[in-house]
Coordinates of C-alpha atoms and ligand atoms in Angstrom, one line a residue:
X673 CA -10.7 -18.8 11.1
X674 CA -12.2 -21.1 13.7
X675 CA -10.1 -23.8 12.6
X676 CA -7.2 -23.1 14.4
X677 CA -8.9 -21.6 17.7
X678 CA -8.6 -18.4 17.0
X679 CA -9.6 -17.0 20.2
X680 CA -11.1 -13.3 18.9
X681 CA -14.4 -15.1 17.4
X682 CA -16.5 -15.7 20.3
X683 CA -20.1 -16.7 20.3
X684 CA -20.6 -16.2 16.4
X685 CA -18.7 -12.3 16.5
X686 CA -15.7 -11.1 16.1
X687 CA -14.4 -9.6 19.0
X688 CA -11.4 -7.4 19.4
X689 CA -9.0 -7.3 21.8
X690 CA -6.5 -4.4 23.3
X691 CA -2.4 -6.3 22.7
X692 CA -1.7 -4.4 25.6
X693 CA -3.6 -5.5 28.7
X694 CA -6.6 -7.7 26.6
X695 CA -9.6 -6.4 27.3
X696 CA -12.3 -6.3 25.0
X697 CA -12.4 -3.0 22.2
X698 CA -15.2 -4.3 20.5
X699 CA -17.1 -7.1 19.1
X700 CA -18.9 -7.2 15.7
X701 CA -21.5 -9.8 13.7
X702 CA -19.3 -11.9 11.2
X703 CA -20.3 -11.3 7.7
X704 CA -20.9 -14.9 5.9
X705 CA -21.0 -14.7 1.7
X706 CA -24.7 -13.8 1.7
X707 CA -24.1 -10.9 3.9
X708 CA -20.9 -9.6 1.3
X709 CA -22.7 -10.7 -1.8
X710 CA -26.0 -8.1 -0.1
X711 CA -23.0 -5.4 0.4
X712 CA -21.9 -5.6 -3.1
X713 CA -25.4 -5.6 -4.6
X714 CA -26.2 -2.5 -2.7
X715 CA -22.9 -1.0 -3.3
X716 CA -23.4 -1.2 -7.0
X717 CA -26.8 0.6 -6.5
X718 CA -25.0 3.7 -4.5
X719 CA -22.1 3.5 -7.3
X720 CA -24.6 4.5 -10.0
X721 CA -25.3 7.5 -8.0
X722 CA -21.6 8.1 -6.9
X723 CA -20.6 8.2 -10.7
X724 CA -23.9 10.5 -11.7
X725 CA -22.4 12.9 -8.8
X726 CA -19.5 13.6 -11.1
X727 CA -16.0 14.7 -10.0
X728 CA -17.1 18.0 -8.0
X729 CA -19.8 16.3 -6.3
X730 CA -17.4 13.4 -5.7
X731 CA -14.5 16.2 -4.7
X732 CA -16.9 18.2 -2.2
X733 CA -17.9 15.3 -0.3
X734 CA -14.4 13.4 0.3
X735 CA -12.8 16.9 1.3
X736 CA -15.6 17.3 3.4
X737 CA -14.5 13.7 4.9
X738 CA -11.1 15.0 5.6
X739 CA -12.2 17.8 7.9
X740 CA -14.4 14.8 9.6
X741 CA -11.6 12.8 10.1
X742 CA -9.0 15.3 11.0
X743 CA -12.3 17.0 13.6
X744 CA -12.6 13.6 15.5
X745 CA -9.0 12.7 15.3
X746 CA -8.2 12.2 19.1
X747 CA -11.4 9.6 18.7
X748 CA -9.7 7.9 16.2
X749 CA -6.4 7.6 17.4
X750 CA -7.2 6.4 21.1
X751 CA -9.3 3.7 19.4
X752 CA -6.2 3.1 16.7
X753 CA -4.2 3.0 20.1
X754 CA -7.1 0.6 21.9
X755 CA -7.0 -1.9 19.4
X756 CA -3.4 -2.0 17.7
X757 CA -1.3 -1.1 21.0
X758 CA 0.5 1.7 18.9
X759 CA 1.3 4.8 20.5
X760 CA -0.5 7.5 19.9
X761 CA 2.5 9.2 18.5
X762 CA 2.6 6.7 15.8
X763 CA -1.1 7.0 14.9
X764 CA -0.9 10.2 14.9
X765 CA 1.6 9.4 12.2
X766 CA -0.7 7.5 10.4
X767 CA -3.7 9.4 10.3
X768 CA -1.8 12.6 9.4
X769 CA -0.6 10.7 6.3
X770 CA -3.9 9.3 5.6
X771 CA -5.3 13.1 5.7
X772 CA -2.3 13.9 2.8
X773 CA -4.1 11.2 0.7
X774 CA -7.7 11.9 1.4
X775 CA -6.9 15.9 0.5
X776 CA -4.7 15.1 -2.7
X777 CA -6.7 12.2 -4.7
X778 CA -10.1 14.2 -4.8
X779 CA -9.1 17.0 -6.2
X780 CA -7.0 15.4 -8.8
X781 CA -9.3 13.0 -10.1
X782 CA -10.8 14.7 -12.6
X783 CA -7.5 16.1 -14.1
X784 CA -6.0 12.7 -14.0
X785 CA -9.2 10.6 -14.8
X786 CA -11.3 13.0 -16.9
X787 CA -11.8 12.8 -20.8
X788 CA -9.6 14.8 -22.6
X789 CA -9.0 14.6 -26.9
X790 CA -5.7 12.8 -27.3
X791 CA -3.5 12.9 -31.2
X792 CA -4.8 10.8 -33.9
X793 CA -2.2 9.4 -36.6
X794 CA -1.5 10.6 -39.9
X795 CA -3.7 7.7 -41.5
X796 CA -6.6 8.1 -39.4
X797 CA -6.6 12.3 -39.6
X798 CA -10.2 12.5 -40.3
X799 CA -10.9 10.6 -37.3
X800 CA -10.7 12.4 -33.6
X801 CA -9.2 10.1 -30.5
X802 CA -11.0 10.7 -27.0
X803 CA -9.5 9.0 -24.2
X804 CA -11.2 8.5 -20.8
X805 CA -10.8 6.2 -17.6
X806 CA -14.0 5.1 -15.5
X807 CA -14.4 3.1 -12.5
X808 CA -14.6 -0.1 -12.3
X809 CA -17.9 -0.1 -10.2
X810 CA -17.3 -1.4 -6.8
X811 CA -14.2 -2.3 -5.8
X812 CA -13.6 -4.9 -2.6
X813 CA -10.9 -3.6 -0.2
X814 CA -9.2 -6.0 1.9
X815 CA -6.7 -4.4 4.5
X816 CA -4.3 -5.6 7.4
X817 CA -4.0 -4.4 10.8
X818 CA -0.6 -2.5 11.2
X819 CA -1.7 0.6 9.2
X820 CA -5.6 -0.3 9.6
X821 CA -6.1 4.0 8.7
X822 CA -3.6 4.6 6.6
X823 CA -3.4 1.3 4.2
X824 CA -6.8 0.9 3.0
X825 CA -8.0 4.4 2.7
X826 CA -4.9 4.5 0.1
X827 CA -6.9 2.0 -1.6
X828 CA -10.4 3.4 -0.6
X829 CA -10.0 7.3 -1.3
X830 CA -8.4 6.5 -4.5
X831 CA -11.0 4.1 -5.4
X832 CA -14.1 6.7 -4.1
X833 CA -12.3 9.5 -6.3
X834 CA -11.9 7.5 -9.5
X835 CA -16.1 7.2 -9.0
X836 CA -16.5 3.3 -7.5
X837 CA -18.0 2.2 -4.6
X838 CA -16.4 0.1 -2.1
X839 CA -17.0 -2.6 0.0
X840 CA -14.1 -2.9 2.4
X841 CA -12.8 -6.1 4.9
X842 CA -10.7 -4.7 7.6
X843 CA -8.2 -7.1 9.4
X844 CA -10.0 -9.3 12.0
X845 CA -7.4 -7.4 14.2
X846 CA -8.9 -3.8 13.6
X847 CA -12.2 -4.1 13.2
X848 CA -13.6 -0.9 15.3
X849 CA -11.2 1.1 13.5
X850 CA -12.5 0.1 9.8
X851 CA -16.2 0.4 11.3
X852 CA -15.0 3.6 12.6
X853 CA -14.1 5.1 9.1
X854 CA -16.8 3.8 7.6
X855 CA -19.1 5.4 10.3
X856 CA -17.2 8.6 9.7
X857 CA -18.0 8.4 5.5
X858 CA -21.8 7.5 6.3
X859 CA -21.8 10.9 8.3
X860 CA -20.7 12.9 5.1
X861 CA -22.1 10.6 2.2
X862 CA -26.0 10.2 1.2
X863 CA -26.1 6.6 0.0
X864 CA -23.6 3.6 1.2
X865 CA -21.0 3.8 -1.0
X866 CA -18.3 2.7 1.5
X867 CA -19.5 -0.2 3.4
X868 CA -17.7 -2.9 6.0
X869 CA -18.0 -6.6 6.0
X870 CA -16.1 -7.8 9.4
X871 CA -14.8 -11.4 10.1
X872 CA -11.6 -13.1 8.8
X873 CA -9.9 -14.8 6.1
X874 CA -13.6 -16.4 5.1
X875 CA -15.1 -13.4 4.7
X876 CA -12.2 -12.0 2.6
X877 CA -12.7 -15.1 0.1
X878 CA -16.0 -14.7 0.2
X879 CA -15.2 -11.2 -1.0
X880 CA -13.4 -12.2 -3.5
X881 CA -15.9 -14.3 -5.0
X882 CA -18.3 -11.5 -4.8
X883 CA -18.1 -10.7 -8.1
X884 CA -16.7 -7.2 -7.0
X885 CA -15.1 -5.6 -10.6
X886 CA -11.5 -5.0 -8.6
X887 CA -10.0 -6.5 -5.9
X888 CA -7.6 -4.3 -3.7
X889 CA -5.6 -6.3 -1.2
X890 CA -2.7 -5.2 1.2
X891 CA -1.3 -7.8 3.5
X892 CA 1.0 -11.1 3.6
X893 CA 2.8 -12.7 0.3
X894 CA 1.5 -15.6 1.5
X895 CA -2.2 -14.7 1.8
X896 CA -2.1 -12.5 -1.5
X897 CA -1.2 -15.6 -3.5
X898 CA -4.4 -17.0 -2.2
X899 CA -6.6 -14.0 -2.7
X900 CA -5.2 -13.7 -6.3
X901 CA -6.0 -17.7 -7.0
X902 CA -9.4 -17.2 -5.9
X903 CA -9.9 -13.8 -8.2
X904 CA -8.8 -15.3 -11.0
X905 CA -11.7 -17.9 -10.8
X906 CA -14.1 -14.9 -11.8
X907 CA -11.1 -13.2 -13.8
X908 CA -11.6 -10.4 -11.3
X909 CA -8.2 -7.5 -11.7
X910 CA -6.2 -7.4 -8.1
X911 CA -3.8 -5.2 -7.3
X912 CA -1.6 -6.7 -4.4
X913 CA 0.5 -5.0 -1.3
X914 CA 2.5 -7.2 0.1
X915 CA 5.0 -7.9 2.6
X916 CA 9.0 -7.0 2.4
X917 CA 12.3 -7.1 3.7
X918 CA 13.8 -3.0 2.8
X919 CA 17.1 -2.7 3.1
X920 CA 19.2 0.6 4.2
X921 CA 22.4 1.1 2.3
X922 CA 24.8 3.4 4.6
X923 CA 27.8 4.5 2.3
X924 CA 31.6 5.8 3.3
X925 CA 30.5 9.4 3.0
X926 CA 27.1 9.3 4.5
X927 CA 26.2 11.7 7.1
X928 CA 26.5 8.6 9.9
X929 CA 24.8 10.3 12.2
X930 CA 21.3 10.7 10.4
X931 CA 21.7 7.7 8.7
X932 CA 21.6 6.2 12.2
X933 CA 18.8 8.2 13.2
X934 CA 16.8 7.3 10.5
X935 CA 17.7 3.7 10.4
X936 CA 16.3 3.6 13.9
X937 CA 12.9 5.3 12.8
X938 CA 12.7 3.3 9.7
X939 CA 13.5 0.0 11.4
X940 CA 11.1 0.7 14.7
X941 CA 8.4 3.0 14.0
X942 CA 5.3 1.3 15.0
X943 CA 7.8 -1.3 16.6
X944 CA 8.9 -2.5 13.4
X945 CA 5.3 -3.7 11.9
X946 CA 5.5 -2.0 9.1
X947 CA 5.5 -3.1 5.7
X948 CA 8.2 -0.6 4.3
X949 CA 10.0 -1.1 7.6
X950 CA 13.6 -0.6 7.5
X951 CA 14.7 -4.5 8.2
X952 CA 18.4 -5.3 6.9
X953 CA 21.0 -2.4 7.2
X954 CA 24.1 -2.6 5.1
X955 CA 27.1 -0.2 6.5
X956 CA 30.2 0.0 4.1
X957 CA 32.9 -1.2 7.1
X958 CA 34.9 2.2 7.5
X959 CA 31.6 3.8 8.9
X960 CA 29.9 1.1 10.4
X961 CA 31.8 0.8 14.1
X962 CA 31.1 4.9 14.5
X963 CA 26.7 4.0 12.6
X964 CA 27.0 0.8 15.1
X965 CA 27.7 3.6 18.0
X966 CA 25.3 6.3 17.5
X967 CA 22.4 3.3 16.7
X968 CA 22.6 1.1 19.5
X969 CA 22.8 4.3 22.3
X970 CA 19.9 6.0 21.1
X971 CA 18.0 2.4 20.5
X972 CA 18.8 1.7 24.2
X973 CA 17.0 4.9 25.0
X974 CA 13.9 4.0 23.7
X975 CA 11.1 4.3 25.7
X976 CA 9.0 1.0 25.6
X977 CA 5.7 0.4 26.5
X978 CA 1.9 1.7 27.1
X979 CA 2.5 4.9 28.9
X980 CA 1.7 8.1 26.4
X981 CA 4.7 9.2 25.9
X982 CA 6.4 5.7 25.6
X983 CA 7.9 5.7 21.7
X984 CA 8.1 1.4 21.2
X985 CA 4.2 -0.3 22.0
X986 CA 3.1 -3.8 22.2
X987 CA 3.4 -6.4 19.1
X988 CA -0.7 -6.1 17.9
X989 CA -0.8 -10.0 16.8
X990 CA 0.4 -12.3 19.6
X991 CA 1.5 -15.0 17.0
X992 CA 3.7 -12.6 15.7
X993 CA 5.9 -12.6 18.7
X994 CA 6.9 -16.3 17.9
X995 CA 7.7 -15.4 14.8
X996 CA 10.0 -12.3 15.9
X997 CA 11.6 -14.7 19.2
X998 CA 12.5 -17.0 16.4
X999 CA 14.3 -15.0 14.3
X1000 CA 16.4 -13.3 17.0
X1001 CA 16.6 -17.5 18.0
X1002 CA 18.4 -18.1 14.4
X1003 CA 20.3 -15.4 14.1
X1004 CA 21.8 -16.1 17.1
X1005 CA 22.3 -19.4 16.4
X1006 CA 23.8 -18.2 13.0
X1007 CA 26.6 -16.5 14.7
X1008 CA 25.0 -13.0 14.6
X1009 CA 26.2 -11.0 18.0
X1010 CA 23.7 -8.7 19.9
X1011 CA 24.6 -5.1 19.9
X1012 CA 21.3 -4.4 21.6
X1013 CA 19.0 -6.9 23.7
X1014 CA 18.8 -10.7 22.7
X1015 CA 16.3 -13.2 23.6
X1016 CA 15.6 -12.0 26.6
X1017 CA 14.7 -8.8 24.8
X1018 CA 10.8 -10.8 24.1
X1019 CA 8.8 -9.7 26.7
X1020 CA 4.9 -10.4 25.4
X1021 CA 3.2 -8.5 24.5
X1022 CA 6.3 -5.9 24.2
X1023 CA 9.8 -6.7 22.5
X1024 CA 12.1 -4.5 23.2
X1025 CA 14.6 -2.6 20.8
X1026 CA 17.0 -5.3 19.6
X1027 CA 20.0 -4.8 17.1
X1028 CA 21.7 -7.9 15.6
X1029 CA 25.7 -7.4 13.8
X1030 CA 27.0 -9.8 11.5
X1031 CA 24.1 -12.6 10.5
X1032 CA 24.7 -14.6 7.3
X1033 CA 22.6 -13.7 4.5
X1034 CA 20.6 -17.0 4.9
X1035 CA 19.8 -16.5 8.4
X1036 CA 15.5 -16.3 8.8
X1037 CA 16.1 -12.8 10.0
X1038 CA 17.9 -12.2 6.6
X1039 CA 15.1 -13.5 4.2
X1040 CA 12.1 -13.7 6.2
X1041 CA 9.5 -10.5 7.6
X1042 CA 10.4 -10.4 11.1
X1043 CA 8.2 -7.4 11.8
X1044 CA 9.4 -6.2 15.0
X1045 CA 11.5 -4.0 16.4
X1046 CA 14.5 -5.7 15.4
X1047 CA 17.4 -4.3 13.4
X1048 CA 19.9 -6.4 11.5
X1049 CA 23.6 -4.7 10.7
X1050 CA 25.5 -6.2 8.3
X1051 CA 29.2 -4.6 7.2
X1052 CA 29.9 -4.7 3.4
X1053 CA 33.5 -3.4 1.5
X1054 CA 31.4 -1.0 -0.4
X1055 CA 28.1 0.4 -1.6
X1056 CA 28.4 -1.7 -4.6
X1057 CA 28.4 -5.2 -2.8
X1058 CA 25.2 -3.5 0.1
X1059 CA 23.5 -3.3 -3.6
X1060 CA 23.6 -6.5 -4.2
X1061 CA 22.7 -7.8 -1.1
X1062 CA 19.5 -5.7 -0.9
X1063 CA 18.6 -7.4 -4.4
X1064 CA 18.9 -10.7 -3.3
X1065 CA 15.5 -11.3 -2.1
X1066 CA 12.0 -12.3 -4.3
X1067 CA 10.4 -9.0 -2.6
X1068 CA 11.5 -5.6 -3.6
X1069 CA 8.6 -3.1 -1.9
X1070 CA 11.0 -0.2 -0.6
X1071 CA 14.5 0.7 0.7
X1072 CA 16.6 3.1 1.7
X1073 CA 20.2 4.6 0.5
X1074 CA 22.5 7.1 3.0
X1075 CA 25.1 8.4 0.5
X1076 CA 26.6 11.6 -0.1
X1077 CA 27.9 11.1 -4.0
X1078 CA 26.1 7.9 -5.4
X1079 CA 22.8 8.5 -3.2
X1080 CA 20.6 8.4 -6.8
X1081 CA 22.5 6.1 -8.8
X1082 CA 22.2 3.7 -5.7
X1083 CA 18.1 4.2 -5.2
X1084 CA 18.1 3.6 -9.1
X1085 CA 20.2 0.2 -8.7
X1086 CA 17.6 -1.0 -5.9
X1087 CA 15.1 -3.5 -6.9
X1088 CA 11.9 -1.9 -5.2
X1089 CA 9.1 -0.2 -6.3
X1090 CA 9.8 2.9 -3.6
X1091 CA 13.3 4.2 -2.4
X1092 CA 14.2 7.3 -0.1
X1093 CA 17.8 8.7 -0.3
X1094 CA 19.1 10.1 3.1
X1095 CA 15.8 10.0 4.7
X1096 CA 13.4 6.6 5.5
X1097 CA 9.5 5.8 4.8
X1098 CA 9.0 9.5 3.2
X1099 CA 7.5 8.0 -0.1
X1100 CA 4.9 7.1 1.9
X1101 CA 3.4 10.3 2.3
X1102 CA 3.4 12.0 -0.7
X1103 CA 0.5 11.9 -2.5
X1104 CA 2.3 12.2 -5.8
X1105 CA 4.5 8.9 -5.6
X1106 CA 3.1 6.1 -6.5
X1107 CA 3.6 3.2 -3.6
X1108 CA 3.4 -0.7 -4.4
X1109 CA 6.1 -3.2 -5.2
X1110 CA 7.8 -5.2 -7.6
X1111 CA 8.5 -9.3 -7.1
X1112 CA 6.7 -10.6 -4.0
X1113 CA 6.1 -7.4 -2.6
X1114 CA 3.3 -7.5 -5.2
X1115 CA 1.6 -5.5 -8.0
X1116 CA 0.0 -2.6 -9.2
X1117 CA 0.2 1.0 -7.1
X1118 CA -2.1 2.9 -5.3
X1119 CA -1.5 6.6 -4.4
X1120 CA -0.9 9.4 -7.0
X1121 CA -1.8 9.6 -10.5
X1122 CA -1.2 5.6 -10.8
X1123 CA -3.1 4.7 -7.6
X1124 CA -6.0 7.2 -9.1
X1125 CA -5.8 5.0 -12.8
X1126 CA -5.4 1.8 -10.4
X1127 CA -9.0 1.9 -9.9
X1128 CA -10.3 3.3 -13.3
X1129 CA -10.1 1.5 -16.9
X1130 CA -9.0 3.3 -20.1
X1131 CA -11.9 4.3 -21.9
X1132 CA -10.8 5.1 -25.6
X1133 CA -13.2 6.5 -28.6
X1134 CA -12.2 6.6 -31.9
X1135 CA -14.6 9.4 -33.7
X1136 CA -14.9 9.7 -37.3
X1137 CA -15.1 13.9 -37.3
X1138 CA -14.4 14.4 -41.0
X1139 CA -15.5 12.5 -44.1
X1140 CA -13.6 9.6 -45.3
X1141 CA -10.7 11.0 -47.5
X1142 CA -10.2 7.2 -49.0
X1143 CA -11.4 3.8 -48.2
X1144 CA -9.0 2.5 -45.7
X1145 CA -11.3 1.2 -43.1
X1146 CA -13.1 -0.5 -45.9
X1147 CA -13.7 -3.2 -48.2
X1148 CA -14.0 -0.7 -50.7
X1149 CA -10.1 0.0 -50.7
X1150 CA -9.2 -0.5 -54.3
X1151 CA -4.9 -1.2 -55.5
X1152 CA -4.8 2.2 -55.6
X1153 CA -5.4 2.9 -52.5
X1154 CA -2.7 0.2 -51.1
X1155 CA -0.4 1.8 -53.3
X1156 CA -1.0 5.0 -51.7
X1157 CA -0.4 3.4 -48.3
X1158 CA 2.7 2.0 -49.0
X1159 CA 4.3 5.2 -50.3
X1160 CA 2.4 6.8 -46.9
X1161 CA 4.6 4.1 -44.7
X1162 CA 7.8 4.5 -46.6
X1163 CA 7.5 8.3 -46.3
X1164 CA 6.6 7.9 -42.8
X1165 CA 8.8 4.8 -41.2
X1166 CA 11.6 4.9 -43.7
Ligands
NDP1340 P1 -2.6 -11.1 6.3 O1 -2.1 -11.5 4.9 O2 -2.6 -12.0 7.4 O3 -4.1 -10.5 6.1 C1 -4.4 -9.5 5.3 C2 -5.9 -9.5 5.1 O4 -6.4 -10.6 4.3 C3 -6.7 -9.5 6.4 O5 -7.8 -8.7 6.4 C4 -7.0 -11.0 6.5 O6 -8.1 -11.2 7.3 C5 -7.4 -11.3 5.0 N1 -7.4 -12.7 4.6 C6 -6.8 -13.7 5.3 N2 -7.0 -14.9 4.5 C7 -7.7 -14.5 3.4 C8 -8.2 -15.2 2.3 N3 -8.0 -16.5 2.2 N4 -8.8 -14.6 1.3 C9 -9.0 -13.2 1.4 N5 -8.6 -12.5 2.5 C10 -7.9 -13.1 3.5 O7 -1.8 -9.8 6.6 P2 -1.7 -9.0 8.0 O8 -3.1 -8.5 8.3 O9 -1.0 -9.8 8.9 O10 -0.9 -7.7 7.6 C11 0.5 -7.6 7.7 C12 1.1 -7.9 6.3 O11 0.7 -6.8 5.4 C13 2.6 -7.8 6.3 O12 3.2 -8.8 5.5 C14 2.9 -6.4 5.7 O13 4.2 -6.3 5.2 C15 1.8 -6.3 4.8 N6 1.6 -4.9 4.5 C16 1.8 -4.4 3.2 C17 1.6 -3.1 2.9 C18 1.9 -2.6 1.5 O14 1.3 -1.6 1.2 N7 2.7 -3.3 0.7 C19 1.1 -2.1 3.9 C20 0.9 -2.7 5.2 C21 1.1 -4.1 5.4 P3 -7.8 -11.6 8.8 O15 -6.9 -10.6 9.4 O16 -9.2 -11.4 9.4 O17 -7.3 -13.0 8.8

């Protein structure tokens, strides 16, 4: 982290800075491997407890975490607002969807996680099958910085309900928010069974050589390929949020006018740094001058900026605003035209709403994360060909489909792992859908009944309950008894 300068690791600590006007949130002690290898050793003390508390103790005491966080939410969301530059209106966002997640996962753990007696076969009658999943043990939590509420606790409350203990490495970007959380949880929760180790990409690896029993990770493609390399050394289970680049498939009989709406929200809530952000819009061509219309007027009347009611804040990672300029650089450069804004529409730390028509399929801004508030129209013939251009890419995390008749057959056809139909980002919060990806977007899900299993192993027990009825388990099985097996399959599988 100090190789290349970064300037928020002063004097040994990670310090945080506000995007907006840079001055100082707060600074924290960098946790070295010692320090995360102490964390996990204690958090697999506190796990033996969390487990021994069983689901209702485990229930009562994350529900009672939800009325903390949803108490102190002002506190959280001017210190989400301090350290990110979002607005409050889109932490508010956030941390409502958070609450969804923290109310939901408790009180169906035990339902989805619990032992229950599952059919035997017809050979094995006389034995009974029990099927269970527990925790891991303690599971290391690595987030990013966009959602630094939201993301990890969709790793962390599923984790905490399915009985582990976690040990969790916010972005060095957010620290005082993840400190914040965990603060909150040590208010509820006896023993430490949610701790933070701050610093940055060191003190992830050193995580993930922690000998933690899962790894959760949300963030980059790039830096999940490094964070699964270095699990595998100790064969340690990952499950990987990554980055993507969702499309929005507007069909001839779409309802233009929301799908415009929504395209706007999708593409430029939390100006545009959002994973499942709407990036690539695809407008069959006999609606896309009248979408074009209705887009770029209300994306002109975005407020942008720091005042409370502004709707479009700062970019949170100044490096990131290279990255965006040089997208909007390429695509002009491709032969993309500006509906909205251009280059001048950079304006560190803000960019401002900026909506790109026409730009080859190859363009950066085409294939790359911009993550910013930048939209990209492209017109196709049909829904058909808008398809196959949102498959194109190696990620596949979400999408979106504005239809009226093939609205479902098109989410179907859409290589993701999440897709709304006339609507954006809803998948997001409900607790019942499972969210993760598919190709570079990543693997394994957290949220709902999978994110719950996610974080828990199948236990299974095969109990003999009645005698043996003949020798098939056994060295004692005689010709006889083959026979008898044979006719058994024949009857059975004929
Ligand atoms: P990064 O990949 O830069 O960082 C993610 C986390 O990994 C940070 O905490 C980072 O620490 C840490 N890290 C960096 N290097 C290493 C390493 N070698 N070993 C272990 N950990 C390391 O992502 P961002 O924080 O920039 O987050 C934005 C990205 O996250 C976007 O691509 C976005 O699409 C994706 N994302 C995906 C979501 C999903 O659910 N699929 C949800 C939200 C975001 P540090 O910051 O301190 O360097």
């Amino acid at each position: 982290m100090n190789s290349d300068g970064n300037p928020q690791v002063i004097d040994e600590e990670l310090v945080s800075f506000s995007p907006a006007d840079g001055t100082v949130v707060d600074r924290f002690p960098i946790a070295g491997a010692e320090a995360v290898d102490a964390a996990v050793r204690t958090a697999r003390d506190a796990q033996k407890w969390w487990w021994e508390l069983g689901h209702a103790g485990r229930r009562q005491r994350l529900l009672r975490l939800r009325g903390e966080v949803s108490r102190r939410m002002p506190e959280l969301l001017a210190l989400m607002h301090a350290e990110t530059g979002k607005t409050l209106s889109d932490a508010r966002t956030e941390v409502a969807t958070a609450l969804e997640h923290l109310n939901w996962a408790p009180k169906h753990a035990r339902r989805v996680l619990g032992p229950r007696r599952v059919r035997t076969s017809l050979v094995l009658v006389d034995h009974a099958a029990h099927l269970e999943y527990r925790p891991y043990g303690v599971v290391g939590v690595i987030g990013p910085w966009n959602y630094p509420v939201l993301t990890p606790l969709g790793s962390i409350v599923y984790a905490l309900a399915a009985g582990n203990a976690v040990v969790f490495k916010p972005s060095e970007y957010t620290p005082a928010v993840g400190q914040w959380l965990a603060d909150a949880f040590a208010q509820i929760v006896e023993r430490p069974v949610l701790q933070v180790v701050q610093g940055g990409g060191e003190t992830g690896a050193a995580l993930c050589r922690s000998g933690v029993d899962k790894l959760a990770f949300t963030g980059s493609t790039a830096t999940a390929k490094k964070v699964y390399a270095t699990c595998a050394e100790k064969m340690t289970p990952v499950v990987l949020e990554c980055g993507g680049k969702d499309a929005l498939i507007v069909d001839h009989d779409a309802d233009v006018d929301a799908a415009a709406d929504s395209a706007l929200w999708g593409g430029l809530f939390n100006a545009g740094q959002t994973c499942i952000g709407i990036e690539r819009v695809y407008v069959v061509e006999s609606v896309a001058d009248r979408f074009l219309e209705r887009l770029v007027t209300r994306a002109g009347e975005l407020r942008v900026g720091e005042a409370p009611d502004d709707q479009v804040g700062p970019i949170t990672m100044p490096r990131q605003i290279d990255v965006i300029a040089g997208h909007i650089a390429d695509a002009a450069e491709r032969g993309g035209t500006f509906a909205l804004g251009g280059p001048e529409s950079v304006r560190p730390p803000y960019v401002h709403p900026t909506i790109i028509v026409d730009v080859p399929e190859d363009a950066r801004a085409m294939r790359e994360e911009t993550f910013g508030p930048v939209l990209i129209v492209n017109r196709v013939p049909d829904a058909d060909e808008a398809l196959t251009r949102a498959n194109a890419l190696p990620y596949g995390l979400g999408g979106a489909v504005f239809a009226r008749s093939a609205g479902m057959r098109l989410a179907r056809g859409m290589k993701s792992g999440m897709t709304t139909v006339n609507s954006t980002l809803a998948f997001a919060g409900m607790p019942r859908l499972p969210f993760g990806g598919v190709g570079e977007s990543g693997f394994g899900r957290i949220h709902g009944e999978d994110g719950l299993r996610e974080f828990a192993y199948a236990k299974s027990i095969a109990r003999r309950r009645l005698p043996e009825l003949f020798p098939l388990l056994s060295f004692k099985r005689a010709e006889k008894h083959n026979r008898l097996i044979d006719r058994l399959m024949r009857i059975r599988h004929r």
